[in-house]
Amino acid sequence: MKVLGAMQDWSMRVTAIIDHAAREAPTREIVSYWADGSETRTDWAGIHRDAKKIAQALLALGIGRGDRVASLAMNHSRHLVSWYGVAGMGGVLHTCNPRLFDDQLEYIVNHAEDRVMLYDAAFQPIVDRMRDRWPTVEHYICFDSGAHALAFEDWIGAQNGDFAWVEGEERDPCMLCYTSGTTGNPKGVLYEHRSTVLHALAGLQPAAFNLSASSVMLPVVPMFHAASWGLPYAGAMAGIKLVFSAVNDPAVLHGLMEREGVTDSAGVPTVWLAHFQYCDAHGLELPRLRAATIGGSAAPRFMVERLMKNGTRVQHAWGMTETSPIGTVGGPTHDWDQLSFEEKVAKTAMQGRPVFGVELRTVSLDDMETELPRDGASSGALQIRGPWVIKRYFKADEDAARPDGWFDTGDVGVLHPDGTLQLTDRTKDVIKSGGEWISSVELENAAAGHPAVAEAACVGMPHPKWDERPVLFVVKKAGEDCRAEDILAHLTPLVARWWLPDAVEFVDDIPHTATGKISKKDLRARFADYRLG
Ligand code: AMP
């Protein structure tokens, strides 16, 4: 006879996270700095209470299980309330990126068939512009003003909070986030209750974000981008204090870090760079953070070094919207104490190691099949699988992952024997010259080290003999000058000789995507007629 295990059914739903936080850390604070400069304070018990009220208020509007509720909002406690409340009434919160272009905003809201739009007053112009193009949206509720729509506090204030969460399956969806889509239309990634709980459990462990009850986290990474890296969920599990800012001004962030005793923060490299520049311009010290998580783009070496010199543990993380997003996170390796400071910086500038729950492998770029050794040298297409990795895009006809689970990330990297991932490029951007691969990212990073360079982007241009050859596009720093020969001389000791760009072109600007990454697609389109001789 088959013997079954004898443990309990305990549904892995997002509501269990907020119930836990309200029970175990009820008075741990959630601070919000608003766009008008005001500050409010609540706590996990308050978030729990208001999440129940928003769930009641949505049901009262006739919103039901599986329906999509959109948010167009920055980071603050009311946005957090909607994260838990929408999931708690069985709905799906669709976090929209307000930096998307109008056509993309039109596409994603219609594709998601959002029925309610919760938004910040700062985005009233977007709402006014888009209203007629969003026919599925029946209700508009403004998080922080009652001037043009129903005000959030009045709306949920009409409810008593006496509500039992809607029950359901672990595999039910709870959140929807669209990728910014460097090609074609944005694609929806539908997170489940179970995947969200597992991902948050992975996120709080020491090998990842290392959260505990003593953590005070200011997540700069927006709540509309890849679920703010899962921090508002992992933070609730650990009962941390959360400090939100609805504005990304480094002066505001710096003030909040000092005043609120922030120990941890997380953001893309440009956020950290802006913070450095603010501190330098005002003769201020960097905040003495315990840990800084950097992800979304590669953390430059000087950034890692400066934070580490300030006594901050740098958690360089790699992930994508399709992976919830945690894939790898940097932290001390087994040989950490034996490494020199320089070696520690070099290791931290790589993308860290996979947390338990995801598997990584690299395969040959030539056939996209042959698995490559983890030898710290072989560079290949990065694939990932695990319970919080996408299987199929929302409403797609076919799976995005292979039948055996492997999902092609579109990234190119090297795996080291100790598990460290080192990203070297995107599959679409890697340059094939005479049958050999050249990393466009390594050329860009090397060029960015030249003192006159503000930004550099490298793309492969068609070449009659070599198939493709690298061309470097450079934006000079204001008031600085340099010539193509200077850049090439700077690159010569840093890269293999045959990697040296065939041309260096100076441009006024380099196009970016809505999430602030260099858009090589737009750069290529701009130089569609470019020819190398
Ligand atoms: P998104 O889905 O918009 O968050 O973009 C995910 C992509 O960002 C990844 O596929 C990588 O190309 C890039 N990315 C994320 N984290 C890093 C990192 N630490 N270093 C380099 N690239 C990164």
PDB file of C-alpha atoms in Angstrom, residues 1 22 52 101 128 147 152 159 162 235 297 315 329 335 338 341 345 364 421 432 493 511 532:
ATOM      1  CA  MET A   1       0.000   0.000   0.000  1.00  0.00           C
ATOM      2  CA  ALA A  22       0.050  41.422  10.741  1.00  0.00           C
ATOM      3  CA  LYS A  52      -9.228  43.724   3.594  1.00  0.00           C
ATOM      4  CA  PHE A 101       4.932  54.972 -24.449  1.00  0.00           C
ATOM      5  CA  ASP A 128      -6.575  61.958 -19.258  1.00  0.00           C
ATOM      6  CA  ALA A 147      -9.579  66.089  -7.479  1.00  0.00           C
ATOM      7  CA  PHE A 152      -8.597  55.888  -2.457  1.00  0.00           C
ATOM      8  CA  GLN A 159     -15.746  49.474   4.170  1.00  0.00           C
ATOM      9  CA  ASP A 162     -14.539  42.556   8.317  1.00  0.00           C
ATOM     10  CA  GLY A 235       9.883  42.005   3.675  1.00  0.00           C
ATOM     11  CA  SER A 297      21.748  46.143 -15.539  1.00  0.00           C
ATOM     12  CA  GLN A 315      24.284  42.105  -3.578  1.00  0.00           C
ATOM     13  CA  VAL A 329      22.332  37.151  -6.184  1.00  0.00           C
ATOM     14  CA  ASP A 335      36.486  31.458  -0.019  1.00  0.00           C
ATOM     15  CA  GLN A 338      40.815  34.415   1.696  1.00  0.00           C
ATOM     16  CA  PHE A 341      39.730  43.382  -1.543  1.00  0.00           C
ATOM     17  CA  VAL A 345      35.291  43.570  -5.931  1.00  0.00           C
ATOM     18  CA  SER A 364      26.288  26.859 -27.298  1.00  0.00           C
ATOM     19  CA  LEU A 421      27.242  33.791 -13.227  1.00  0.00           C
ATOM     20  CA  LYS A 432      29.557  37.566 -34.768  1.00  0.00           C
ATOM     21  CA  PRO A 493      45.075  47.161 -23.562  1.00  0.00           C
ATOM     22  CA  PRO A 511      18.148  55.791 -27.218  1.00  0.00           C
ATOM     23  CA  LEU A 532      31.358  49.541 -43.140  1.00  0.00           C
TER      24      LEU A 532
END
